[in-house]
Amino acid sequence: MNAHQEVIELFSPYVDAALPAAEEARLEAHLAACEPCRLEYGAFAEAVSLVRELPRHKLPAAFSRRVLARTRAERRRRLREVRAAMLPVPAEIALPVVLLAAVAAVVVLVLLGG
Amino acid sequence: MRESGGAAAVAAAPVRREEGEALLEKARRGDERAFAALLRLHQDRIFDLLVRMLGDRAEAEDVTQEVFLSFHKALPGFRGDAKISTWLFRIAKNHCLNRIKYLGRRGGDRHVALEAADDPARGEGPEPPDRALERRRRDEQVQAAIATLPEEQRLVVVLRDIEGLDYEEIAEVLEQPLGTVKSRLHRGRLALAKKLAGVAGENAS
């Protein structure tokens, strides 16, 4: 790698102010003395600032409402699954069975008591 | 108007890390309002990254939705060893690369012109129409140049120069060594410098 290529490798950390002081001084001394590298650095820094100046895109207001509707639906679905796992028999069958058992228990207690 | 200005101000304000962590903890426990707050805080940044990566607002909006649905699903298992934004950028990176692969297979031309971005940071009073047009044309040239970069370089350049992440954070998002990140960033910027040579001067004259 020749001196110019070595200097070009330092452009990125230099624009990010991430070069150690000694290397920064070496780069600046080279740029001051070498016109082709100075021009190249100019183009490099210009491209970086063009990218940095790009406008930011924002989402429409309806976006978060749409996502939240999806996550709420997903949460309800998961809750239903959890309930179904805890109660393997559908409620419309389980409920009469439980009631019948309760009535039977009362009847037995009354009979035993009597 | 006032309401949307307020929302923008909240989104733009740097949220203190503890506040973010408190929201995250609540959201992990299933608090939907905390999740909604996290969504509103981070959605535009993720969307902006995806617009720049995909070059298409509609695709980017769709992928942003996928990202937050994945985030919501994964919340209970999040161990909190990374910043929320790093975690979200990582999910976004995975979905984005999958979408690029899918679009490539489908063979669609996705380099459509982007509509003007709505950037309040640029709002220093109304811009004269010719200046606005000039700026718009320049932005399109820059976006077109970004679109020509290989995905890995594009991702690093966008994360660094548009989203403002530092090298270490980018390495965490990409799950790549620091040296790889630095080298991709440098290659990407060199390629952009070649493609954009004269763009600023050309538009200014």
PDB file of C-alpha atoms in Angstrom:
ATOM      1  CA  MET A   1       0.000   0.000   0.000  1.00  0.00           C
ATOM      2  CA  ASN A   2       1.510   3.365  -0.977  1.00  0.00           C
ATOM      3  CA  ALA A   3       1.355   6.532   1.113  1.00  0.00           C
ATOM      4  CA  HIS A   4      -1.738   7.839  -0.718  1.00  0.00           C
ATOM      5  CA  GLN A   5      -3.695   4.618  -0.251  1.00  0.00           C
ATOM      6  CA  GLU A   6      -2.731   4.531   3.408  1.00  0.00           C
ATOM      7  CA  VAL A   7      -4.066   8.031   3.849  1.00  0.00           C
ATOM      8  CA  ILE A   8      -7.311   7.223   2.042  1.00  0.00           C
ATOM      9  CA  GLU A   9      -7.894   4.371   4.514  1.00  0.00           C
ATOM     10  CA  LEU A  10      -8.008   6.993   7.275  1.00  0.00           C
ATOM     11  CA  PHE A  11     -10.780   9.101   5.695  1.00  0.00           C
ATOM     12  CA  SER A  12     -13.661   7.275   7.385  1.00  0.00           C
ATOM     13  CA  PRO A  13     -12.443   7.447  10.991  1.00  0.00           C
ATOM     14  CA  TYR A  14     -11.323  11.026  10.282  1.00  0.00           C
ATOM     15  CA  VAL A  15     -14.826  12.241   9.290  1.00  0.00           C
ATOM     16  CA  ASP A  16     -16.149  10.432  12.371  1.00  0.00           C
ATOM     17  CA  ALA A  17     -13.530  12.129  14.598  1.00  0.00           C
ATOM     18  CA  ALA A  18     -12.410   8.640  15.633  1.00  0.00           C
ATOM     19  CA  LEU A  19      -8.711   8.837  14.719  1.00  0.00           C
ATOM     20  CA  PRO A  20      -5.984   8.854  17.377  1.00  0.00           C
ATOM     21  CA  ALA A  21      -4.291  12.276  17.529  1.00  0.00           C
ATOM     22  CA  ALA A  22      -1.015  11.090  15.965  1.00  0.00           C
ATOM     23  CA  GLU A  23      -2.764   9.586  12.934  1.00  0.00           C
ATOM     24  CA  GLU A  24      -4.954  12.630  12.583  1.00  0.00           C
ATOM     25  CA  ALA A  25      -1.844  14.834  12.476  1.00  0.00           C
ATOM     26  CA  ARG A  26      -0.252  12.518   9.899  1.00  0.00           C
ATOM     27  CA  LEU A  27      -3.376  12.666   7.709  1.00  0.00           C
ATOM     28  CA  GLU A  28      -3.645  16.443   7.943  1.00  0.00           C
ATOM     29  CA  ALA A  29       0.031  16.908   7.090  1.00  0.00           C
ATOM     30  CA  HIS A  30      -0.379  14.669   4.041  1.00  0.00           C
ATOM     31  CA  LEU A  31      -3.525  16.469   2.876  1.00  0.00           C
ATOM     32  CA  ALA A  32      -1.819  19.843   3.226  1.00  0.00           C
ATOM     33  CA  ALA A  33       0.997  18.668   0.960  1.00  0.00           C
ATOM     34  CA  CYS A  34      -0.826  16.442  -1.559  1.00  0.00           C
ATOM     35  CA  GLU A  35      -3.407  17.957  -3.862  1.00  0.00           C
ATOM     36  CA  PRO A  36      -4.869  14.732  -5.361  1.00  0.00           C
ATOM     37  CA  CYS A  37      -5.512  13.350  -1.847  1.00  0.00           C
ATOM     38  CA  ARG A  38      -6.968  16.697  -0.773  1.00  0.00           C
ATOM     39  CA  LEU A  39      -9.407  16.610  -3.699  1.00  0.00           C
ATOM     40  CA  GLU A  40     -10.261  13.013  -2.970  1.00  0.00           C
ATOM     41  CA  TYR A  41     -10.923  13.808   0.670  1.00  0.00           C
ATOM     42  CA  GLY A  42     -13.119  16.741  -0.395  1.00  0.00           C
ATOM     43  CA  ALA A  43     -15.296  14.419  -2.494  1.00  0.00           C
ATOM     44  CA  PHE A  44     -15.407  11.855   0.305  1.00  0.00           C
ATOM     45  CA  ALA A  45     -16.471  14.353   2.980  1.00  0.00           C
ATOM     46  CA  GLU A  46     -18.992  15.893   0.583  1.00  0.00           C
ATOM     47  CA  ALA A  47     -20.628  12.499  -0.060  1.00  0.00           C
ATOM     48  CA  VAL A  48     -20.830  11.809   3.676  1.00  0.00           C
ATOM     49  CA  SER A  49     -22.506  15.144   4.322  1.00  0.00           C
ATOM     50  CA  LEU A  50     -24.957  14.652   1.416  1.00  0.00           C
ATOM     51  CA  VAL A  51     -26.062  11.372   3.003  1.00  0.00           C
ATOM     52  CA  ARG A  52     -26.233  12.922   6.478  1.00  0.00           C
ATOM     53  CA  GLU A  53     -28.412  15.770   5.191  1.00  0.00           C
ATOM     54  CA  LEU A  54     -31.077  13.496   3.708  1.00  0.00           C
ATOM     55  CA  PRO A  55     -34.535  14.243   5.111  1.00  0.00           C
ATOM     56  CA  ARG A  56     -36.112  11.796   7.557  1.00  0.00           C
ATOM     57  CA  HIS A  57     -39.209   9.839   6.608  1.00  0.00           C
ATOM     58  CA  LYS A  58     -42.120   9.602   9.038  1.00  0.00           C
ATOM     59  CA  LEU A  59     -44.968   7.140   9.262  1.00  0.00           C
ATOM     60  CA  PRO A  60     -48.593   8.200   8.780  1.00  0.00           C
ATOM     61  CA  ALA A  61     -50.628   8.601  12.005  1.00  0.00           C
ATOM     62  CA  ALA A  62     -52.735   5.525  11.207  1.00  0.00           C
ATOM     63  CA  PHE A  63     -49.675   3.268  11.402  1.00  0.00           C
ATOM     64  CA  SER A  64     -49.470   2.856  15.178  1.00  0.00           C
ATOM     65  CA  ARG A  65     -53.253   2.335  15.423  1.00  0.00           C
ATOM     66  CA  ARG A  66     -52.963  -0.476  12.887  1.00  0.00           C
ATOM     67  CA  VAL A  67     -50.078  -2.174  14.711  1.00  0.00           C
ATOM     68  CA  LEU A  68     -51.816  -1.846  18.089  1.00  0.00           C
ATOM     69  CA  ALA A  69     -55.022  -3.371  16.702  1.00  0.00           C
ATOM     70  CA  ARG A  70     -52.939  -6.339  15.518  1.00  0.00           C
ATOM     71  CA  THR A  71     -51.090  -6.768  18.834  1.00  0.00           C
ATOM     72  CA  ARG A  72     -54.332  -6.538  20.844  1.00  0.00           C
ATOM     73  CA  ALA A  73     -55.981  -9.154  18.628  1.00  0.00           C
ATOM     74  CA  GLU A  74     -52.900 -11.344  19.064  1.00  0.00           C
ATOM     75  CA  ARG A  75     -53.050 -10.919  22.848  1.00  0.00           C
ATOM     76  CA  ARG A  76     -56.749 -11.885  22.925  1.00  0.00           C
ATOM     77  CA  ARG A  77     -55.987 -14.925  20.786  1.00  0.00           C
ATOM     78  CA  ARG A  78     -53.226 -15.994  23.186  1.00  0.00           C
ATOM     79  CA  LEU A  79     -55.491 -15.521  26.223  1.00  0.00           C
ATOM     80  CA  ARG A  80     -58.142 -17.688  24.572  1.00  0.00           C
ATOM     81  CA  GLU A  81     -55.499 -20.357  23.965  1.00  0.00           C
ATOM     82  CA  VAL A  82     -54.357 -20.232  27.591  1.00  0.00           C
ATOM     83  CA  ARG A  83     -57.947 -20.546  28.829  1.00  0.00           C
ATOM     84  CA  ALA A  84     -58.595 -23.420  26.450  1.00  0.00           C
ATOM     85  CA  ALA A  85     -55.467 -25.194  27.701  1.00  0.00           C
ATOM     86  CA  MET A  86     -56.585 -24.802  31.326  1.00  0.00           C
ATOM     87  CA  LEU A  87     -60.115 -26.003  30.573  1.00  0.00           C
ATOM     88  CA  PRO A  88     -59.911 -28.836  28.076  1.00  0.00           C
ATOM     89  CA  VAL A  89     -63.713 -29.201  27.872  1.00  0.00           C
ATOM     90  CA  PRO A  90     -65.729 -26.368  26.228  1.00  0.00           C
ATOM     91  CA  ALA A  91     -67.569 -24.142  28.751  1.00  0.00           C
ATOM     92  CA  GLU A  92     -71.017 -25.098  27.413  1.00  0.00           C
ATOM     93  CA  ILE A  93     -70.358 -28.731  28.385  1.00  0.00           C
ATOM     94  CA  ALA A  94     -68.260 -28.098  31.510  1.00  0.00           C
ATOM     95  CA  LEU A  95     -70.738 -25.720  33.155  1.00  0.00           C
ATOM     96  CA  PRO A  96     -73.824 -28.069  33.240  1.00  0.00           C
ATOM     97  CA  VAL A  97     -71.601 -30.930  34.443  1.00  0.00           C
ATOM     98  CA  VAL A  98     -70.253 -28.842  37.316  1.00  0.00           C
ATOM     99  CA  LEU A  99     -73.758 -27.638  38.241  1.00  0.00           C
ATOM    100  CA  LEU A 100     -75.134 -31.161  38.154  1.00  0.00           C
ATOM    101  CA  ALA A 101     -72.305 -32.388  40.385  1.00  0.00           C
ATOM    102  CA  ALA A 102     -72.988 -29.562  42.842  1.00  0.00           C
ATOM    103  CA  VAL A 103     -76.709 -30.399  42.965  1.00  0.00           C
ATOM    104  CA  ALA A 104     -75.910 -34.103  43.412  1.00  0.00           C
ATOM    105  CA  ALA A 105     -73.520 -33.275  46.263  1.00  0.00           C
ATOM    106  CA  VAL A 106     -76.202 -31.198  48.008  1.00  0.00           C
ATOM    107  CA  VAL A 107     -78.738 -34.000  47.567  1.00  0.00           C
ATOM    108  CA  VAL A 108     -76.316 -36.562  49.002  1.00  0.00           C
ATOM    109  CA  LEU A 109     -75.513 -34.291  51.965  1.00  0.00           C
ATOM    110  CA  VAL A 110     -79.218 -33.705  52.638  1.00  0.00           C
ATOM    111  CA  LEU A 111     -79.951 -37.458  52.426  1.00  0.00           C
ATOM    112  CA  LEU A 112     -77.031 -38.329  54.699  1.00  0.00           C
ATOM    113  CA  GLY A 113     -77.995 -35.588  57.111  1.00  0.00           C
ATOM    114  CA  GLY A 114     -81.600 -36.784  57.099  1.00  0.00           C
TER     115      GLY A 114
ATOM    116  CA  MET B   1     -51.879  20.613  14.412  1.00  0.00           C
ATOM    117  CA  ARG B   2     -50.797  21.325  17.956  1.00  0.00           C
ATOM    118  CA  GLU B   3     -51.355  17.673  18.800  1.00  0.00           C
ATOM    119  CA  SER B   4     -49.133  16.326  16.026  1.00  0.00           C
ATOM    120  CA  GLY B   5     -46.463  18.921  16.902  1.00  0.00           C
ATOM    121  CA  GLY B   6     -46.531  17.671  20.479  1.00  0.00           C
ATOM    122  CA  ALA B   7     -46.192  14.064  19.395  1.00  0.00           C
ATOM    123  CA  ALA B   8     -43.260  14.970  17.151  1.00  0.00           C
ATOM    124  CA  ALA B   9     -41.580  16.804  20.014  1.00  0.00           C
ATOM    125  CA  VAL B  10     -41.996  13.793  22.296  1.00  0.00           C
ATOM    126  CA  ALA B  11     -40.626  11.435  19.658  1.00  0.00           C
ATOM    127  CA  ALA B  12     -37.670  13.712  18.944  1.00  0.00           C
ATOM    128  CA  ALA B  13     -36.725  14.218  22.579  1.00  0.00           C
ATOM    129  CA  PRO B  14     -34.038  11.812  23.746  1.00  0.00           C
ATOM    130  CA  VAL B  15     -35.748   9.485  26.193  1.00  0.00           C
ATOM    131  CA  ARG B  16     -33.747   8.819  29.307  1.00  0.00           C
ATOM    132  CA  ARG B  17     -32.532   5.256  29.457  1.00  0.00           C
ATOM    133  CA  GLU B  18     -34.293   4.564  32.776  1.00  0.00           C
ATOM    134  CA  GLU B  19     -37.590   5.734  31.298  1.00  0.00           C
ATOM    135  CA  GLY B  20     -37.102   3.431  28.339  1.00  0.00           C
ATOM    136  CA  GLU B  21     -36.286   0.552  30.685  1.00  0.00           C
ATOM    137  CA  ALA B  22     -39.344   1.204  32.825  1.00  0.00           C
ATOM    138  CA  LEU B  23     -41.538   1.179  29.719  1.00  0.00           C
ATOM    139  CA  LEU B  24     -39.863  -1.997  28.524  1.00  0.00           C
ATOM    140  CA  GLU B  25     -40.447  -3.732  31.837  1.00  0.00           C
ATOM    141  CA  LYS B  26     -44.144  -2.798  31.798  1.00  0.00           C
ATOM    142  CA  ALA B  27     -44.488  -3.853  28.167  1.00  0.00           C
ATOM    143  CA  ARG B  28     -42.835  -7.192  28.990  1.00  0.00           C
ATOM    144  CA  ARG B  29     -45.498  -7.795  31.605  1.00  0.00           C
ATOM    145  CA  GLY B  30     -48.167  -7.278  28.970  1.00  0.00           C
ATOM    146  CA  ASP B  31     -48.978  -3.586  29.517  1.00  0.00           C
ATOM    147  CA  GLU B  32     -50.320  -2.574  26.102  1.00  0.00           C
ATOM    148  CA  ARG B  33     -50.034   1.145  26.849  1.00  0.00           C
ATOM    149  CA  ALA B  34     -46.335   0.793  27.573  1.00  0.00           C
ATOM    150  CA  PHE B  35     -45.939  -1.129  24.310  1.00  0.00           C
ATOM    151  CA  ALA B  36     -47.813   1.649  22.468  1.00  0.00           C
ATOM    152  CA  ALA B  37     -45.441   4.234  23.984  1.00  0.00           C
ATOM    153  CA  LEU B  38     -42.379   2.227  22.873  1.00  0.00           C
ATOM    154  CA  LEU B  39     -43.861   1.845  19.419  1.00  0.00           C
ATOM    155  CA  ARG B  40     -44.437   5.586  19.028  1.00  0.00           C
ATOM    156  CA  LEU B  41     -40.949   6.364  20.325  1.00  0.00           C
ATOM    157  CA  HIS B  42     -39.093   4.111  17.913  1.00  0.00           C
ATOM    158  CA  GLN B  43     -41.312   3.597  14.863  1.00  0.00           C
ATOM    159  CA  ASP B  44     -40.135   6.544  12.745  1.00  0.00           C
ATOM    160  CA  ARG B  45     -36.454   5.710  13.132  1.00  0.00           C
ATOM    161  CA  ILE B  46     -37.011   2.106  12.118  1.00  0.00           C
ATOM    162  CA  PHE B  47     -39.195   3.249   9.219  1.00  0.00           C
ATOM    163  CA  ASP B  48     -36.576   5.745   8.038  1.00  0.00           C
ATOM    164  CA  LEU B  49     -33.878   3.049   8.065  1.00  0.00           C
ATOM    165  CA  LEU B  50     -36.131   0.755   6.029  1.00  0.00           C
ATOM    166  CA  VAL B  51     -37.080   3.462   3.523  1.00  0.00           C
ATOM    167  CA  ARG B  52     -33.397   4.134   2.902  1.00  0.00           C
ATOM    168  CA  MET B  53     -32.617   0.406   2.635  1.00  0.00           C
ATOM    169  CA  LEU B  54     -35.568  -0.558   0.427  1.00  0.00           C
ATOM    170  CA  GLY B  55     -36.052   2.695  -1.508  1.00  0.00           C
ATOM    171  CA  ASP B  56     -39.824   2.349  -1.270  1.00  0.00           C
ATOM    172  CA  ARG B  57     -42.153   3.795   1.379  1.00  0.00           C
ATOM    173  CA  ALA B  58     -44.900   1.185   1.016  1.00  0.00           C
ATOM    174  CA  GLU B  59     -42.481  -1.747   1.367  1.00  0.00           C
ATOM    175  CA  ALA B  60     -40.788   0.025   4.280  1.00  0.00           C
ATOM    176  CA  GLU B  61     -44.118   0.578   6.065  1.00  0.00           C
ATOM    177  CA  ASP B  62     -45.009  -3.068   5.645  1.00  0.00           C
ATOM    178  CA  VAL B  63     -41.654  -4.252   6.992  1.00  0.00           C
ATOM    179  CA  THR B  64     -41.838  -1.756   9.900  1.00  0.00           C
ATOM    180  CA  GLN B  65     -45.139  -3.359  10.890  1.00  0.00           C
ATOM    181  CA  GLU B  66     -43.535  -6.833  10.753  1.00  0.00           C
ATOM    182  CA  VAL B  67     -40.675  -5.561  12.918  1.00  0.00           C
ATOM    183  CA  PHE B  68     -42.964  -4.307  15.681  1.00  0.00           C
ATOM    184  CA  LEU B  69     -45.137  -7.426  15.584  1.00  0.00           C
ATOM    185  CA  SER B  70     -41.979  -9.540  16.024  1.00  0.00           C
ATOM    186  CA  PHE B  71     -40.836  -7.220  18.806  1.00  0.00           C
ATOM    187  CA  HIS B  72     -44.207  -7.601  20.568  1.00  0.00           C
ATOM    188  CA  LYS B  73     -44.059 -11.372  20.280  1.00  0.00           C
ATOM    189  CA  ALA B  74     -40.475 -11.568  21.546  1.00  0.00           C
ATOM    190  CA  LEU B  75     -40.967  -9.093  24.430  1.00  0.00           C
ATOM    191  CA  PRO B  76     -41.550 -11.626  27.236  1.00  0.00           C
ATOM    192  CA  GLY B  77     -38.222 -13.309  26.465  1.00  0.00           C
ATOM    193  CA  PHE B  78     -36.111 -10.128  26.194  1.00  0.00           C
ATOM    194  CA  ARG B  79     -33.311 -10.250  28.752  1.00  0.00           C
ATOM    195  CA  GLY B  80     -32.535  -6.545  28.644  1.00  0.00           C
ATOM    196  CA  ASP B  81     -28.835  -6.966  27.832  1.00  0.00           C
ATOM    197  CA  ALA B  82     -29.013  -4.530  24.914  1.00  0.00           C
ATOM    198  CA  LYS B  83     -30.596  -1.135  24.348  1.00  0.00           C
ATOM    199  CA  ILE B  84     -34.151  -1.316  23.006  1.00  0.00           C
ATOM    200  CA  SER B  85     -33.102   0.610  19.912  1.00  0.00           C
ATOM    201  CA  THR B  86     -30.235  -1.847  19.243  1.00  0.00           C
ATOM    202  CA  TRP B  87     -32.623  -4.750  19.594  1.00  0.00           C
ATOM    203  CA  LEU B  88     -35.175  -3.112  17.281  1.00  0.00           C
ATOM    204  CA  PHE B  89     -32.538  -2.269  14.673  1.00  0.00           C
ATOM    205  CA  ARG B  90     -31.421  -5.911  14.793  1.00  0.00           C
ATOM    206  CA  ILE B  91     -34.956  -7.173  14.179  1.00  0.00           C
ATOM    207  CA  ALA B  92     -35.314  -4.570  11.407  1.00  0.00           C
ATOM    208  CA  LYS B  93     -32.049  -5.703   9.798  1.00  0.00           C
ATOM    209  CA  ASN B  94     -33.228  -9.331   9.688  1.00  0.00           C
ATOM    210  CA  HIS B  95     -36.639  -8.504   8.241  1.00  0.00           C
ATOM    211  CA  CYS B  96     -35.102  -6.049   5.785  1.00  0.00           C
ATOM    212  CA  LEU B  97     -32.552  -8.523   4.394  1.00  0.00           C
ATOM    213  CA  ASN B  98     -35.314 -11.135   4.032  1.00  0.00           C
ATOM    214  CA  ARG B  99     -37.484  -8.658   2.154  1.00  0.00           C
ATOM    215  CA  ILE B 100     -34.610  -7.694  -0.156  1.00  0.00           C
ATOM    216  CA  LYS B 101     -34.066 -11.387  -0.932  1.00  0.00           C
ATOM    217  CA  TYR B 102     -37.780 -11.884  -1.563  1.00  0.00           C
ATOM    218  CA  LEU B 103     -38.012  -8.821  -3.814  1.00  0.00           C
ATOM    219  CA  GLY B 104     -34.921  -9.978  -5.679  1.00  0.00           C
ATOM    220  CA  ARG B 105     -36.488 -13.402  -6.307  1.00  0.00           C
ATOM    221  CA  ARG B 106     -39.717 -11.791  -7.426  1.00  0.00           C
ATOM    222  CA  GLY B 107     -37.636  -9.667  -9.811  1.00  0.00           C
ATOM    223  CA  GLY B 108     -39.554  -6.467  -9.215  1.00  0.00           C
ATOM    224  CA  ASP B 109     -38.001  -3.088  -9.915  1.00  0.00           C
ATOM    225  CA  ARG B 110     -38.185  -1.463  -6.537  1.00  0.00           C
ATOM    226  CA  HIS B 111     -36.198   1.658  -7.330  1.00  0.00           C
ATOM    227  CA  VAL B 112     -39.225   3.867  -7.525  1.00  0.00           C
ATOM    228  CA  ALA B 113     -38.845   7.535  -6.736  1.00  0.00           C
ATOM    229  CA  LEU B 114     -39.566   8.310  -3.102  1.00  0.00           C
ATOM    230  CA  GLU B 115     -42.155  10.896  -2.285  1.00  0.00           C
ATOM    231  CA  ALA B 116     -40.800  13.939  -0.518  1.00  0.00           C
ATOM    232  CA  ALA B 117     -39.935  13.251   3.076  1.00  0.00           C
ATOM    233  CA  ASP B 118     -41.709  15.171   5.778  1.00  0.00           C
ATOM    234  CA  ASP B 119     -38.795  16.460   7.759  1.00  0.00           C
ATOM    235  CA  PRO B 120     -39.498  19.034  10.423  1.00  0.00           C
ATOM    236  CA  ALA B 121     -35.751  19.481  10.985  1.00  0.00           C
ATOM    237  CA  ARG B 122     -35.550  21.228   7.635  1.00  0.00           C
ATOM    238  CA  GLY B 123     -38.363  23.606   8.371  1.00  0.00           C
ATOM    239  CA  GLU B 124     -36.533  26.899   8.680  1.00  0.00           C
ATOM    240  CA  GLY B 125     -39.406  28.764   7.096  1.00  0.00           C
ATOM    241  CA  PRO B 126     -40.851  28.011   3.669  1.00  0.00           C
ATOM    242  CA  GLU B 127     -38.293  27.240   0.991  1.00  0.00           C
ATOM    243  CA  PRO B 128     -38.559  28.942  -2.416  1.00  0.00           C
ATOM    244  CA  PRO B 129     -39.984  26.413  -4.939  1.00  0.00           C
ATOM    245  CA  ASP B 130     -36.846  26.313  -7.110  1.00  0.00           C
ATOM    246  CA  ARG B 131     -34.625  25.644  -4.095  1.00  0.00           C
ATOM    247  CA  ALA B 132     -37.014  22.934  -2.878  1.00  0.00           C
ATOM    248  CA  LEU B 133     -36.975  21.301  -6.308  1.00  0.00           C
ATOM    249  CA  GLU B 134     -33.194  21.452  -6.430  1.00  0.00           C
ATOM    250  CA  ARG B 135     -32.930  19.881  -2.989  1.00  0.00           C
ATOM    251  CA  ARG B 136     -35.434  17.207  -3.941  1.00  0.00           C
ATOM    252  CA  ARG B 137     -33.452  16.328  -7.069  1.00  0.00           C
ATOM    253  CA  ARG B 138     -30.253  16.115  -5.052  1.00  0.00           C
ATOM    254  CA  ASP B 139     -31.886  13.869  -2.437  1.00  0.00           C
ATOM    255  CA  GLU B 140     -33.073  11.564  -5.232  1.00  0.00           C
ATOM    256  CA  GLN B 141     -29.535  11.329  -6.622  1.00  0.00           C
ATOM    257  CA  VAL B 142     -28.177  10.499  -3.172  1.00  0.00           C
ATOM    258  CA  GLN B 143     -30.868   7.851  -2.599  1.00  0.00           C
ATOM    259  CA  ALA B 144     -30.181   6.354  -6.044  1.00  0.00           C
ATOM    260  CA  ALA B 145     -26.464   6.166  -5.194  1.00  0.00           C
ATOM    261  CA  ILE B 146     -27.219   4.482  -1.845  1.00  0.00           C
ATOM    262  CA  ALA B 147     -29.413   1.937  -3.644  1.00  0.00           C
ATOM    263  CA  THR B 148     -26.462   0.811  -5.788  1.00  0.00           C
ATOM    264  CA  LEU B 149     -24.373  -0.228  -2.756  1.00  0.00           C
ATOM    265  CA  PRO B 150     -24.221  -3.920  -1.815  1.00  0.00           C
ATOM    266  CA  GLU B 151     -26.679  -4.560   1.050  1.00  0.00           C
ATOM    267  CA  GLU B 152     -24.043  -4.987   3.771  1.00  0.00           C
ATOM    268  CA  GLN B 153     -22.371  -1.691   2.907  1.00  0.00           C
ATOM    269  CA  ARG B 154     -25.719   0.080   2.482  1.00  0.00           C
ATOM    270  CA  LEU B 155     -26.819  -1.058   5.910  1.00  0.00           C
ATOM    271  CA  VAL B 156     -23.675   0.192   7.642  1.00  0.00           C
ATOM    272  CA  VAL B 157     -23.699   3.545   5.814  1.00  0.00           C
ATOM    273  CA  VAL B 158     -27.391   4.126   6.638  1.00  0.00           C
ATOM    274  CA  LEU B 159     -26.962   3.102  10.289  1.00  0.00           C
ATOM    275  CA  ARG B 160     -23.945   5.370  10.697  1.00  0.00           C
ATOM    276  CA  ASP B 161     -24.613   8.415   8.523  1.00  0.00           C
ATOM    277  CA  ILE B 162     -28.410   8.586   8.621  1.00  0.00           C
ATOM    278  CA  GLU B 163     -29.392   6.969  11.911  1.00  0.00           C
ATOM    279  CA  GLY B 164     -26.248   8.178  13.706  1.00  0.00           C
ATOM    280  CA  LEU B 165     -25.262   4.929  15.462  1.00  0.00           C
ATOM    281  CA  ASP B 166     -21.661   4.596  16.629  1.00  0.00           C
ATOM    282  CA  TYR B 167     -19.351   1.816  15.424  1.00  0.00           C
ATOM    283  CA  GLU B 168     -19.880  -0.413  18.487  1.00  0.00           C
ATOM    284  CA  GLU B 169     -23.645  -0.141  18.288  1.00  0.00           C
ATOM    285  CA  ILE B 170     -23.603  -1.033  14.579  1.00  0.00           C
ATOM    286  CA  ALA B 171     -21.430  -4.078  15.362  1.00  0.00           C
ATOM    287  CA  GLU B 172     -24.049  -5.149  17.930  1.00  0.00           C
ATOM    288  CA  VAL B 173     -26.925  -4.645  15.500  1.00  0.00           C
ATOM    289  CA  LEU B 174     -25.177  -6.579  12.732  1.00  0.00           C
ATOM    290  CA  GLU B 175     -23.632  -9.159  15.065  1.00  0.00           C
ATOM    291  CA  GLN B 176     -20.355  -8.621  13.229  1.00  0.00           C
ATOM    292  CA  PRO B 177     -16.841  -7.743  14.449  1.00  0.00           C
ATOM    293  CA  LEU B 178     -15.936  -4.071  14.729  1.00  0.00           C
ATOM    294  CA  GLY B 179     -13.302  -4.401  11.991  1.00  0.00           C
ATOM    295  CA  THR B 180     -15.907  -5.684   9.524  1.00  0.00           C
ATOM    296  CA  VAL B 181     -18.175  -2.755  10.325  1.00  0.00           C
ATOM    297  CA  LYS B 182     -15.405  -0.194   9.821  1.00  0.00           C
ATOM    298  CA  SER B 183     -14.277  -1.742   6.578  1.00  0.00           C
ATOM    299  CA  ARG B 184     -17.822  -1.958   5.138  1.00  0.00           C
ATOM    300  CA  LEU B 185     -18.491   1.635   6.136  1.00  0.00           C
ATOM    301  CA  HIS B 186     -15.309   2.824   4.465  1.00  0.00           C
ATOM    302  CA  ARG B 187     -15.911   0.840   1.242  1.00  0.00           C
ATOM    303  CA  GLY B 188     -19.500   2.091   1.107  1.00  0.00           C
ATOM    304  CA  ARG B 189     -18.521   5.721   1.600  1.00  0.00           C
ATOM    305  CA  LEU B 190     -15.741   5.489  -1.014  1.00  0.00           C
ATOM    306  CA  ALA B 191     -18.225   4.074  -3.518  1.00  0.00           C
ATOM    307  CA  LEU B 192     -20.705   6.854  -2.731  1.00  0.00           C
ATOM    308  CA  ALA B 193     -18.005   9.501  -3.128  1.00  0.00           C
ATOM    309  CA  LYS B 194     -17.335   8.180  -6.660  1.00  0.00           C
ATOM    310  CA  LYS B 195     -21.015   8.103  -7.581  1.00  0.00           C
ATOM    311  CA  LEU B 196     -21.836  11.470  -6.074  1.00  0.00           C
ATOM    312  CA  ALA B 197     -18.800  13.359  -7.389  1.00  0.00           C
ATOM    313  CA  GLY B 198     -20.051  16.755  -8.468  1.00  0.00           C
ATOM    314  CA  VAL B 199     -23.639  16.312  -7.262  1.00  0.00           C
ATOM    315  CA  ALA B 200     -23.506  19.129  -4.712  1.00  0.00           C
ATOM    316  CA  GLY B 201     -21.774  21.537  -7.089  1.00  0.00           C
ATOM    317  CA  GLU B 202     -23.968  20.595 -10.038  1.00  0.00           C
ATOM    318  CA  ASN B 203     -27.153  21.403  -8.136  1.00  0.00           C
ATOM    319  CA  ALA B 204     -25.790  24.544  -6.538  1.00  0.00           C
ATOM    320  CA  SER B 205     -24.797  26.134  -9.838  1.00  0.00           C
TER     321      SER B 205
END
